[in-house]
Coordinates of C-alpha atoms in Angstrom, one line a residue:
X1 CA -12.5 -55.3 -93.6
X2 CA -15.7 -53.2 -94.6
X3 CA -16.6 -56.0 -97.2
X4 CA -16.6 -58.7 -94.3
X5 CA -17.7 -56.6 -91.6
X6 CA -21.9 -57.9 -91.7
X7 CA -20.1 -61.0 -91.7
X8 CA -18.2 -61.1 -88.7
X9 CA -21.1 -59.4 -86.9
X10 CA -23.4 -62.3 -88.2
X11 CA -20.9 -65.2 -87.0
X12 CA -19.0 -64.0 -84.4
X13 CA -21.7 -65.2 -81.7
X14 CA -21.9 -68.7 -83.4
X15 CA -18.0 -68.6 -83.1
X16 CA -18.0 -68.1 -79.5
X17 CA -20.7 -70.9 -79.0
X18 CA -18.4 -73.2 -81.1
X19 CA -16.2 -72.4 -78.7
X20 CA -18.2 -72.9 -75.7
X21 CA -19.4 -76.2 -77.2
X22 CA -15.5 -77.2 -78.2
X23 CA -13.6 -76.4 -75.0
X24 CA -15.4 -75.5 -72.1
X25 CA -16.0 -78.9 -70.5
X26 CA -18.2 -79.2 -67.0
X27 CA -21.1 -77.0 -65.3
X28 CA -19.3 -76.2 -62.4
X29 CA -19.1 -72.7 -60.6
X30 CA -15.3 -71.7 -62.6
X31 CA -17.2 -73.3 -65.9
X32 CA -20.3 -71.3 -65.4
X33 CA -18.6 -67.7 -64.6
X34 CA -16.7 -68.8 -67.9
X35 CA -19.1 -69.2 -70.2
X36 CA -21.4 -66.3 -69.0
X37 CA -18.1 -63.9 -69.3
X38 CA -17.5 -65.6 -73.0
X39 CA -21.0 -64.4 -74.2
X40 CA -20.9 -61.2 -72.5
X41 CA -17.8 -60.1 -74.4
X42 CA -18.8 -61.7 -77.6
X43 CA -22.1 -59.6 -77.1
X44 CA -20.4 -56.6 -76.3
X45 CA -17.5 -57.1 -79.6
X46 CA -20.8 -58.1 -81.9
X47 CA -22.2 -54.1 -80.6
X48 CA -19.3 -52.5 -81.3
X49 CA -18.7 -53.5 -85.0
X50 CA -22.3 -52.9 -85.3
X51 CA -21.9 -49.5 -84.3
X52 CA -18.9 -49.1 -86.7
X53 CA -21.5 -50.1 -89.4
X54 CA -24.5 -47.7 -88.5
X55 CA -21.6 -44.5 -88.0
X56 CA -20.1 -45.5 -91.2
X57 CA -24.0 -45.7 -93.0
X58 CA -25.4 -43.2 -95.6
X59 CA -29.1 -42.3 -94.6
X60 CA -29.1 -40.7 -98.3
X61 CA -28.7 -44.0 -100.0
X62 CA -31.7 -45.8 -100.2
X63 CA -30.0 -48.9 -101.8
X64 CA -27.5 -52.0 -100.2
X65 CA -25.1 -51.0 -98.2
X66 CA -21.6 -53.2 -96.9
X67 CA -23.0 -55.9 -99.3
X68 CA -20.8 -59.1 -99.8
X69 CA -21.4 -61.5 -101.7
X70 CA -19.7 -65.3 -102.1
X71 CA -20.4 -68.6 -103.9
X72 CA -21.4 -71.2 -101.2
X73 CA -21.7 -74.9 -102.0
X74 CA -25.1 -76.2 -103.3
X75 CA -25.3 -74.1 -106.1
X76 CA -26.0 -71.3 -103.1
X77 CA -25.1 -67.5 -103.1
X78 CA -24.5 -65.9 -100.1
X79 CA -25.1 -62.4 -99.8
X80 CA -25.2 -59.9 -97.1
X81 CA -26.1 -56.3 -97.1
X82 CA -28.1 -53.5 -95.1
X83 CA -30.7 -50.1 -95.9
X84 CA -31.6 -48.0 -93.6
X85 CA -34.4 -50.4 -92.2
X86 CA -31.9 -53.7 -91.7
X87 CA -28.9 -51.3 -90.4
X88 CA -31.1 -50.0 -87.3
X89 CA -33.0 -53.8 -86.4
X90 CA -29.0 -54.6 -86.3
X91 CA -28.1 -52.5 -84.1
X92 CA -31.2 -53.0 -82.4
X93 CA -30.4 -57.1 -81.9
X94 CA -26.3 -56.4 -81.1
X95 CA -27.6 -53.7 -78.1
X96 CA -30.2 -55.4 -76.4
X97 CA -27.9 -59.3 -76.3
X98 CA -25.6 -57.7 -73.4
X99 CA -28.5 -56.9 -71.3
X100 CA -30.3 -60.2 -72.2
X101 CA -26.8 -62.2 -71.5
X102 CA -26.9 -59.8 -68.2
X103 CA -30.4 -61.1 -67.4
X104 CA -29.4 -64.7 -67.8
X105 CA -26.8 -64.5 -65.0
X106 CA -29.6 -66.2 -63.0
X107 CA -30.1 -69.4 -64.9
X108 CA -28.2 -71.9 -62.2
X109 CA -28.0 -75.0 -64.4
X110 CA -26.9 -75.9 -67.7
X111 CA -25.3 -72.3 -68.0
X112 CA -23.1 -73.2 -71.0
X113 CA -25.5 -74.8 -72.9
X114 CA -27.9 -71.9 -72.8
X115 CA -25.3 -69.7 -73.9
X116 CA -24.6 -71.9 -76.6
X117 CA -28.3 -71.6 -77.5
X118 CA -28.6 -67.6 -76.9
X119 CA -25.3 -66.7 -78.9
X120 CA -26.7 -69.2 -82.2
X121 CA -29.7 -67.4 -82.1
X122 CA -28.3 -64.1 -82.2
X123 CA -26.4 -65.1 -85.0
X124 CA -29.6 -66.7 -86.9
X125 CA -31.4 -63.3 -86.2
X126 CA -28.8 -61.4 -87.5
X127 CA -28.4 -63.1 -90.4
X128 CA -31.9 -62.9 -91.2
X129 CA -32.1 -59.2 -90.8
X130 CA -29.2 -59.0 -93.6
X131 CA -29.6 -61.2 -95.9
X132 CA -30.3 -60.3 -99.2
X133 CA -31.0 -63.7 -100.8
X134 CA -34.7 -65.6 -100.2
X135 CA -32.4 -69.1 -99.7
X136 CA -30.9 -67.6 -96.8
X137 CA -33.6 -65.0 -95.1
X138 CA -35.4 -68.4 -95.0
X139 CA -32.7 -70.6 -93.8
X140 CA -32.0 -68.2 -90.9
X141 CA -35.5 -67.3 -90.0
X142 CA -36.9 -70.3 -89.8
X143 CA -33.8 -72.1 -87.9
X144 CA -34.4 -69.2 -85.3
X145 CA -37.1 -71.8 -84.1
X146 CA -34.5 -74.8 -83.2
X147 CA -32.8 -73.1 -80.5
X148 CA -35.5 -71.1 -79.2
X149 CA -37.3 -74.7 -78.9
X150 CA -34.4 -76.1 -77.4
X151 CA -33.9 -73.7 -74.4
X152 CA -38.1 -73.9 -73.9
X153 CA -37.9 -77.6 -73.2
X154 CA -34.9 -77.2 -70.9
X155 CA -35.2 -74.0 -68.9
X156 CA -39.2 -74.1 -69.2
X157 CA -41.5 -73.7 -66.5
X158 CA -44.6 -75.9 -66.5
X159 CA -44.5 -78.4 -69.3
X160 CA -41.8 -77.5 -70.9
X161 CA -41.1 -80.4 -73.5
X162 CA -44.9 -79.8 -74.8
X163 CA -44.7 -76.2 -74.3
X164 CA -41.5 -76.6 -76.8
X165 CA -43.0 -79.5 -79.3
X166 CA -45.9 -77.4 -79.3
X167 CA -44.2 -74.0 -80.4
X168 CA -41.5 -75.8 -83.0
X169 CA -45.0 -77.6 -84.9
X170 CA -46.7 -74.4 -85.3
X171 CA -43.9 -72.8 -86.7
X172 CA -43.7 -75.8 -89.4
X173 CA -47.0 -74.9 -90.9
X174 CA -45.6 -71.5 -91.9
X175 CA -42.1 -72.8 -93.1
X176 CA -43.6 -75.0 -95.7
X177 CA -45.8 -72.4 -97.2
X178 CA -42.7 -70.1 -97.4
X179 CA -40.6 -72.7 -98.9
X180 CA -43.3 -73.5 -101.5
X181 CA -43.4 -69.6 -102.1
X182 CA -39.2 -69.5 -102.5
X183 CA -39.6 -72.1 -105.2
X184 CA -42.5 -70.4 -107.1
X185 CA -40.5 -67.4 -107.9
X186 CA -37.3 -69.1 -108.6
X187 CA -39.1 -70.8 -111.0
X188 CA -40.7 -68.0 -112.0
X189 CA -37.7 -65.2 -112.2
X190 CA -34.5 -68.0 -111.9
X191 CA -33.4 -65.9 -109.4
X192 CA -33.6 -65.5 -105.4
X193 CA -31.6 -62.5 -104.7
X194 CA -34.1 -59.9 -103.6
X195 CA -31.3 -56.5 -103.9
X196 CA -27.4 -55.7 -104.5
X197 CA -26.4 -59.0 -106.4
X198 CA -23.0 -58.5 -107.5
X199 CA -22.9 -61.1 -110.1
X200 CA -25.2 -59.5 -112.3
X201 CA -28.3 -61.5 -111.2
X202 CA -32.0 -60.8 -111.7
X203 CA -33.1 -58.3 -108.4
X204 CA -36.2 -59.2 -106.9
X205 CA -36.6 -55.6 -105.6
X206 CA -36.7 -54.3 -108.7
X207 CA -39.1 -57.2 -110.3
X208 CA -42.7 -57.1 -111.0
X209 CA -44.1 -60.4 -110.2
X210 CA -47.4 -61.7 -112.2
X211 CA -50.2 -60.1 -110.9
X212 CA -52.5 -61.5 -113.3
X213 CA -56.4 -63.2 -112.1
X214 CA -55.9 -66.8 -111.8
X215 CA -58.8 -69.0 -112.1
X216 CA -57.8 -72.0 -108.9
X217 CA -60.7 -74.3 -108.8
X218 CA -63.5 -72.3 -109.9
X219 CA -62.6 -69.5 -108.2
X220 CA -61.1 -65.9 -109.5
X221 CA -57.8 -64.8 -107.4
X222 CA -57.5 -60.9 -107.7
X223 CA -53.5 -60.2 -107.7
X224 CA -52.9 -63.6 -109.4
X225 CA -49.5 -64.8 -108.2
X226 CA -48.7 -62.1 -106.1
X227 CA -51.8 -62.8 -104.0
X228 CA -50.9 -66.5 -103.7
X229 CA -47.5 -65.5 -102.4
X230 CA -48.5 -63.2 -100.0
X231 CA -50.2 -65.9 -98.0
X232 CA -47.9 -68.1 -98.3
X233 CA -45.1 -66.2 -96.9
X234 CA -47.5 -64.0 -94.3
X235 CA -48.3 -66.9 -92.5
X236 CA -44.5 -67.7 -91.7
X237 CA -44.5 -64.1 -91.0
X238 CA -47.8 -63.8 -88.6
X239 CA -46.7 -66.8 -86.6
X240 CA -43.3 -65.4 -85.9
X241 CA -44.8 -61.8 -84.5
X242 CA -47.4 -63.3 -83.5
X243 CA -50.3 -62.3 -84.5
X244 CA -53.5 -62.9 -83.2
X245 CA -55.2 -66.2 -83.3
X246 CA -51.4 -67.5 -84.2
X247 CA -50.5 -66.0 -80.8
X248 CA -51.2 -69.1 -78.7
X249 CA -47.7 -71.3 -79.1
X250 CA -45.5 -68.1 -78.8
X251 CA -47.4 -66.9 -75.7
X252 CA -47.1 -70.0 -74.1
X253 CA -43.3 -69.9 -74.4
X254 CA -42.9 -66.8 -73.5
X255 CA -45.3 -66.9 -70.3
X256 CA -43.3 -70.5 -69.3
X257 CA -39.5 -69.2 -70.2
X258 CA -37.4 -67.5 -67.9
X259 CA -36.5 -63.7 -67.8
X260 CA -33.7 -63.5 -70.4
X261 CA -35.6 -66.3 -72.8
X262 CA -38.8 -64.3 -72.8
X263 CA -37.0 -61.3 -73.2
X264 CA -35.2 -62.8 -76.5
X265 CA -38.7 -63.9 -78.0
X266 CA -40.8 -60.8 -77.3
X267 CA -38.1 -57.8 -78.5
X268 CA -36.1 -59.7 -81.2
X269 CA -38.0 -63.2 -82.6
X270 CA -40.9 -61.2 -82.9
X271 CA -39.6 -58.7 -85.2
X272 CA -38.3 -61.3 -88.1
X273 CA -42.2 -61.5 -89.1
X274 CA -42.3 -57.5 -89.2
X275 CA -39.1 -57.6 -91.3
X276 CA -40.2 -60.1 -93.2
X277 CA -43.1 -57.9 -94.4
X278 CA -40.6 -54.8 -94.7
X279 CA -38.1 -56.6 -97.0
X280 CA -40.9 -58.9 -98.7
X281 CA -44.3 -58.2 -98.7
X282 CA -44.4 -54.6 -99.4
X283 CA -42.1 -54.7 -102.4
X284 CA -42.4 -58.2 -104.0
X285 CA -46.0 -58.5 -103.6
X286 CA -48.2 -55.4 -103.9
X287 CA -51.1 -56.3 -105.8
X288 CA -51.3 -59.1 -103.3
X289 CA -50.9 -56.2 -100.6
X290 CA -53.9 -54.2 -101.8
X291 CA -56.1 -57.3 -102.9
X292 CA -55.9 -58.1 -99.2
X293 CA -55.4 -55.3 -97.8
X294 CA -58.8 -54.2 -96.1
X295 CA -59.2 -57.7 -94.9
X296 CA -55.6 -58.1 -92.9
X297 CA -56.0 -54.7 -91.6
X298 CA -59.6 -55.4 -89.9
X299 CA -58.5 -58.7 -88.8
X300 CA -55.1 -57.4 -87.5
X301 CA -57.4 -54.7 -85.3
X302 CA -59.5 -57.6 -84.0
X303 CA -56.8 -59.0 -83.2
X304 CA -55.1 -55.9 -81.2
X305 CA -59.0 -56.0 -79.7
X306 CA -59.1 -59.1 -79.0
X307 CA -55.3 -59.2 -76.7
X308 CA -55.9 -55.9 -75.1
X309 CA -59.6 -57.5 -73.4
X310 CA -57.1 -61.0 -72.9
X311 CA -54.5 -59.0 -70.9
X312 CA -57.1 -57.6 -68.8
X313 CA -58.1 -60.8 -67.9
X314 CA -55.0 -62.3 -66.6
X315 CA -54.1 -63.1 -63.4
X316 CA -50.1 -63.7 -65.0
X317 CA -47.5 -61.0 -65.2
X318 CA -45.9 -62.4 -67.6
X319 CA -49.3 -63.2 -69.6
X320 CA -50.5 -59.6 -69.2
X321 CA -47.3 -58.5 -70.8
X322 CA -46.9 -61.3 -73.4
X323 CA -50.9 -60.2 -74.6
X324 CA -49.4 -56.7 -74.4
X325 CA -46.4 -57.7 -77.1
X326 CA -49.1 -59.1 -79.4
X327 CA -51.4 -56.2 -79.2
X328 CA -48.2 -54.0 -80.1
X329 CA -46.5 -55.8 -82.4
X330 CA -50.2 -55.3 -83.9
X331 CA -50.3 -52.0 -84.3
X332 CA -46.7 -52.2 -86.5
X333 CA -48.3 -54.3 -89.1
X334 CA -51.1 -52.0 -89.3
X335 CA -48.7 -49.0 -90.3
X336 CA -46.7 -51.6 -92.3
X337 CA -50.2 -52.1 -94.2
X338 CA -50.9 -48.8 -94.8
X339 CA -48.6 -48.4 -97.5
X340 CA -47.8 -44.8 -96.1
X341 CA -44.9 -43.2 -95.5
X342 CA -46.0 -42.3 -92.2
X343 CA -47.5 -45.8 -91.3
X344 CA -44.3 -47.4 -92.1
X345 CA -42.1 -45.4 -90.1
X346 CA -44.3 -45.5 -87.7
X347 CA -44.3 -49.1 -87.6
X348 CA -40.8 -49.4 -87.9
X349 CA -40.7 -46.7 -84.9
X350 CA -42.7 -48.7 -82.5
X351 CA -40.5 -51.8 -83.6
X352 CA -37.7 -50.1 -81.9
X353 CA -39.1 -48.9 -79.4
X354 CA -41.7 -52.1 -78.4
X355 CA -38.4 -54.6 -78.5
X356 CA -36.9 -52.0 -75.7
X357 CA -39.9 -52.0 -73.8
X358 CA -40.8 -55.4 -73.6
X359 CA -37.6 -56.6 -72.6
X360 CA -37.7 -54.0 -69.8
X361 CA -41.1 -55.5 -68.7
X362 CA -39.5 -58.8 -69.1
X363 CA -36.8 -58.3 -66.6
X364 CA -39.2 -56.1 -64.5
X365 CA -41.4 -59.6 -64.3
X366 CA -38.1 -62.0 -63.6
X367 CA -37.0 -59.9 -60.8
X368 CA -40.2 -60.5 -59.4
X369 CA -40.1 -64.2 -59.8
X370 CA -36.7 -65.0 -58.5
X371 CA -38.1 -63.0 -55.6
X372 CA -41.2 -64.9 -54.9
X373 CA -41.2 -67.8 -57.6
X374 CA -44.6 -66.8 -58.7
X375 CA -45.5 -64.6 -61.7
X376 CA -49.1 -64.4 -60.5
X377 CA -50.8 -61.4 -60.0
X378 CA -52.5 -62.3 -56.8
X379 CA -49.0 -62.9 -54.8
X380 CA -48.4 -59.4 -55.1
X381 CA -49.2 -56.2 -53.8
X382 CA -47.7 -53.0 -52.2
X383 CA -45.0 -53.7 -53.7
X384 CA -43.9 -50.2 -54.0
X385 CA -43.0 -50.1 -50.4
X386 CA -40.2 -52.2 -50.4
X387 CA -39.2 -51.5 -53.6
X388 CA -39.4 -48.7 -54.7
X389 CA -36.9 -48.6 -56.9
X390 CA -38.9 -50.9 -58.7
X391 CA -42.0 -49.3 -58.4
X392 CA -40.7 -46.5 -60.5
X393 CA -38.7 -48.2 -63.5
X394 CA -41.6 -50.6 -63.9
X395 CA -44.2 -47.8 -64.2
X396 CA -42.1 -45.9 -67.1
X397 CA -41.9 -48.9 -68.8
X398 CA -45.6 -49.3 -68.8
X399 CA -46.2 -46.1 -69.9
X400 CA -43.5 -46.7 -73.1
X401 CA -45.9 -49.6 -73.7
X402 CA -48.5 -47.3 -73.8
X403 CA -47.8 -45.1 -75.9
X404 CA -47.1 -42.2 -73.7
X405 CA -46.4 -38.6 -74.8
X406 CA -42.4 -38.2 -74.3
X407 CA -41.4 -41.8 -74.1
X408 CA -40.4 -44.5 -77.1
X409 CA -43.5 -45.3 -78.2
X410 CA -45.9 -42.1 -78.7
X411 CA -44.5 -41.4 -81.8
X412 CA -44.6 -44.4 -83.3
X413 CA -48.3 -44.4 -82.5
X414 CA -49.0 -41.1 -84.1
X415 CA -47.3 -42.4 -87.0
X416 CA -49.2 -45.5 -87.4
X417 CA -52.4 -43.6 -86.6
X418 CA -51.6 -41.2 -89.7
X419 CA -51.4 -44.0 -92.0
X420 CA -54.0 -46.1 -91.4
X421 CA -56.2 -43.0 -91.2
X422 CA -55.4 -42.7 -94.6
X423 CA -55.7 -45.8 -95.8
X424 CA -58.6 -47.1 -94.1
X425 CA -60.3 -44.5 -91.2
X426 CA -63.1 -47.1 -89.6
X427 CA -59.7 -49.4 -88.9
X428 CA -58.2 -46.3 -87.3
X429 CA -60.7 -45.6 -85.1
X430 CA -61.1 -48.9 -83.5
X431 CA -57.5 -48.9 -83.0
X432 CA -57.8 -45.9 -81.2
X433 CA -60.4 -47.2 -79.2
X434 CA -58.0 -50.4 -78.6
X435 CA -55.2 -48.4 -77.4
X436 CA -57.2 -46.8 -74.6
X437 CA -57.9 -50.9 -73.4
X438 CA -53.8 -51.1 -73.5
X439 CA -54.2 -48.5 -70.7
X440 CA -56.8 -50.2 -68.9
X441 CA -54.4 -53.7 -68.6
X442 CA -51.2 -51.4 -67.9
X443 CA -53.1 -49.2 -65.1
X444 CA -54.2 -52.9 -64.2
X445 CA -51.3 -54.7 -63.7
X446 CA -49.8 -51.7 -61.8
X447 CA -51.7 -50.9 -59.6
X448 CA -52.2 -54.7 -58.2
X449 CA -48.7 -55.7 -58.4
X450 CA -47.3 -52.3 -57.0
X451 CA -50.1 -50.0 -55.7
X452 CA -52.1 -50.7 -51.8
X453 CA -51.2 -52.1 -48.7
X454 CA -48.7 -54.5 -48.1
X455 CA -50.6 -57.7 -46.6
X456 CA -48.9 -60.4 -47.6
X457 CA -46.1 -61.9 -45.0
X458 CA -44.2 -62.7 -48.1
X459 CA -43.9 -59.8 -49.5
X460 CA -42.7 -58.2 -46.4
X461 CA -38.8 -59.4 -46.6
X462 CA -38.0 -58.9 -50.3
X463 CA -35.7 -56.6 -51.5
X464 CA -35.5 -53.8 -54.5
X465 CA -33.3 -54.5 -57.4
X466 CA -29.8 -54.8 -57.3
X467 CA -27.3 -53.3 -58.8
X468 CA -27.0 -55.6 -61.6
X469 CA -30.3 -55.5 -61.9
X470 CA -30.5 -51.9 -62.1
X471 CA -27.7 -51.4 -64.2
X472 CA -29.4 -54.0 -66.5
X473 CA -32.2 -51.5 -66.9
X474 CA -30.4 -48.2 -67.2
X475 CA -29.7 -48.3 -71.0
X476 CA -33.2 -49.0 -71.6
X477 CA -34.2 -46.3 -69.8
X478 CA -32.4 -43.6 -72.1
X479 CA -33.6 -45.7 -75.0
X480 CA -37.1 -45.0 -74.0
X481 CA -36.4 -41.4 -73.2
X482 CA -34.4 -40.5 -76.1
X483 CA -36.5 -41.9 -78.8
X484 CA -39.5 -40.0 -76.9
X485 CA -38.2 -36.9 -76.9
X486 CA -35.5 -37.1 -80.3
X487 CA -37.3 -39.8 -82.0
X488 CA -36.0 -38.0 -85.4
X489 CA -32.6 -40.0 -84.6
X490 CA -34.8 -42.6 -86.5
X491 CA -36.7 -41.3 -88.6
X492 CA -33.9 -39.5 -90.1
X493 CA -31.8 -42.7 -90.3
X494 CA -34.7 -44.5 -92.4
X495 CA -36.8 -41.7 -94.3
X496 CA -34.9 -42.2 -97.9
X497 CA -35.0 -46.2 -97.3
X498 CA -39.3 -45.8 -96.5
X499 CA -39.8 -43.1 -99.0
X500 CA -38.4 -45.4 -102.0
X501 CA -39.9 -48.4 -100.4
X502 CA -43.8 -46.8 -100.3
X503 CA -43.4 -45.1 -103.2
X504 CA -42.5 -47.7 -105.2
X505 CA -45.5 -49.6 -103.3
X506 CA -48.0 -46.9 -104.8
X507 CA -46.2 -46.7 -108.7
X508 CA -47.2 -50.6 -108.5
X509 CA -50.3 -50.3 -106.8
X510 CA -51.6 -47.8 -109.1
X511 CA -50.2 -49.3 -112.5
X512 CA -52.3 -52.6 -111.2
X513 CA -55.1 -50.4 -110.8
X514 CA -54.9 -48.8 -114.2
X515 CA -54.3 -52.0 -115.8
X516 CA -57.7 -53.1 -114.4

């Protein structure tokens, strides 16, 4: 069973929306309670062989764990496996689906077909997060886009069918790069398993790529090869965070979807372009890493800059917190770029700990709008008043988002600060200085959703949150107050797996240097 298990926990959800797809026939009340029960339970199953996996993990090894490996047709090899990085962005995807399935129990239309859409994505993210082949990380990365452009165009606010064109041609302009990239080093190695190949083949992981100058029209490319790749894959990997100016398709989803949608794209989508940088960029490319380096990190703080003064400007919830996830997510591939121990697991803290947060904002903003079909700013106010249950879970989240001492995020924060202080200390200050903007736009949206007088006729028969809706948002809560106040639950889980990766990062680093 423990040579299957990634397996079953990759599939299972497509199972169940084969299912769905096969035999559930109609939309009718009986059909709807059906299919959301189906995907609730399949979530729920999908946790708990998770959680088998993560008990059952040795922190100690810093190589594949429950890899399986199998001859698939097209000459493919399929192969699965988990470190201490993978095993904990697992677990992260299996925990949050129940609460995103419980936060779906709202869409009134088309319910089976949206689970359909939720339970293959789950299963493309989770495939992507353990693969341990190039063929399929890309295969499952980049279909991540088809369903998410599917349930845009149908259960999208405003323009939905452009909104969803729109985001699935962006994210073409990074998949052909990458598949260029894949080819390259096949070509290059013959082989496309990047760790714990069973059949003997070449390991990526364990590789050094050419990083040779390469004269391309006239010009000299520092880091050769590795350089080349680097780009190629990192613009797959920017657009899927997003990353600032890439931001603009992904935001535009995200402001338009509903609660559980939104909340899908900002904690988990988001973090295939941070793993993608884990699990590629770092050890496959680091002469391309440090060629670059002082570049991507200034234009990733302009970036963080540049969302921050954004959020304050918007007069959407769901904008505010969507420029919010782009600042953050940010700050994760600054401590990825780093190269330090501390950066990274700072980065891969605030991973964890963003993906919690802004699916609790994301629900805090959906309860709003099935309350008042309006996400904007201005049709709120004194909120607090009648709801004050509300008032309260909405302002912890804010401050996780923000970084604040005791909750998810601080630590990841210090962290991140550590290593880019290291690597690069002008970067690190204006990140400093863009993290006290993240507290402007959080104070912001507070206090003019939540804080003054309630005015508005509107607002004066609404209701606080139910108890689904609160029971929604009570694991998130002890997420974001355990990994505040014990975030070593982490950092113990993934020091060996960092440690190898960045020191491996600086033998190659250096041995480019000295060969210079």
């Amino acid at each position: 069973m423990d040579a299957h298990l990634l397996s079953i926990i990759t599939f299972l959800p497509a199972l169940a929306a084969v299912i769905l797809a096969v035999f559930l026939k109609g939309d009718d009340a009986p059909a709807q309670r059906n299919a959301r029960w189906l995907a609730m339970f399949t979530s729920l199953a999908t946790l708990l062989a998770s959680l088998f996996v993560y008990f059952e993990f040795d922190p100690a090894d810093t190589g594949m764990q429950f890899v399986v490996e199998s001859a698939w047709p097209l000459g493919l090899t399929y192969r699965m496996g988990v470190d201490g990085i993978s095993v904990l962005l697992v677990l992260l995807t299996t925990a949050l689906m129940p609460v995103i399935v419980g936060a779906s129990w709202g869409i009134g239309q088309r319910v089976k077909e949206f689970m359909i859409a939720l339970l293959s994505l789950q299963t493309l993210i989770l495939g992507a997060f353990m693969s341990l082949d190039l063929v399929f990380f890309f295969l499952f990365m980049e279909a991540s886009i088809l369903p998410l452009a599917i349930m845009v165009s149908l259960w999208g606010g405003g323009a939905p069918l452009r909104t969803a064109l729109r985001l699935f041609t962006v994210s073409l302009f990074g998949t052909v790069p990458t598949l260029i990239g894949i080819l390259l080093i096949f070509a290059e190695t013959g082989s496309t398993c990047l760790s714990g190949c069973l059949g003997g083949e070449l390991e990526l992981l364990s590789h050094t790529l050419p990083s040779a100058p390469l004269d391309v029209a006239g010009f000299t490319i520092p880091g050769g090869m590795q350089t080349l790749l680097l780009l190629a894959f990192g613009l797959s990997f920017a657009l899927k965070l997003p990353l600032w100016p890439l931001h603009r398709a992904s935001l535009s989803a995200q402001t338009q979807a509903p609660a559980a949608l939104a909340m899908v794209m900002a904690a988990l989508v988001t973090k295939l372009g941070a793993y993608g940088l884990f699990r590629i960029a770092l050890p496959l490319f680091p002469a391309g890493v440090e060629v670059l380096a002082d570049a991507l990190l200034w234009l990733t703080v302009l970036g963080i800059v540049a969302s921050a003064l954004a959020a304050c400007a918007q007069d959407d919830m769901k904008a505010v917190i969507g420029y919010a996830c782009v600042a953050q997510m940010g700050f994760v591939v600054l401590g990825i770029l780093s190269g330090t121990q501390q950066g990274v697991e700072g980065a891969l803290l605030l991973m964890l700990s963003h993906a919690v947060v802004a699916a609790a904002l994301f629900l805090c903003a959906g309860a709003l709008h099935r309350r008042m079909q309006t996400s904007a700013i201005s049709a709120y106010g004194g909120v607090r008043k009648r709801m004050p249950a509300f008032a309260g879970v909405f302002l912890l989240f804010l401050l996780a988002g923000i970084g604040l001492p005791g909750t998810a995020g601080f630590a990841g924060h210090v962290l991140i600060f550590m290593g880019v202080l290291e690597a690069n200390s002008l970067v690190a200050l204006v990140a400093l200085i863009a993290l006290a903007l993240s507290v402007a736009y959080a104070l912001s949206l507070y206090r003019r959703v939540v804080m003054g007088d309630l005015i508005k006729e509107s607002l004066k028969s609404i209701s606080d949150l139910s108890a689904r809706e609160l029971w929604l948002c009570v694991p998130l809560i002890i997420v974001v107050v355990v990994l505040g106040v014990a975030p070593g639950l982490v950092l113990d889980m993934i020091s060996a797996t960092v440690a190898a990766l960045t020191d491996g990062f600086a033998a190659a680093t250096g041995a480019q240097a000295a060969a210079e």
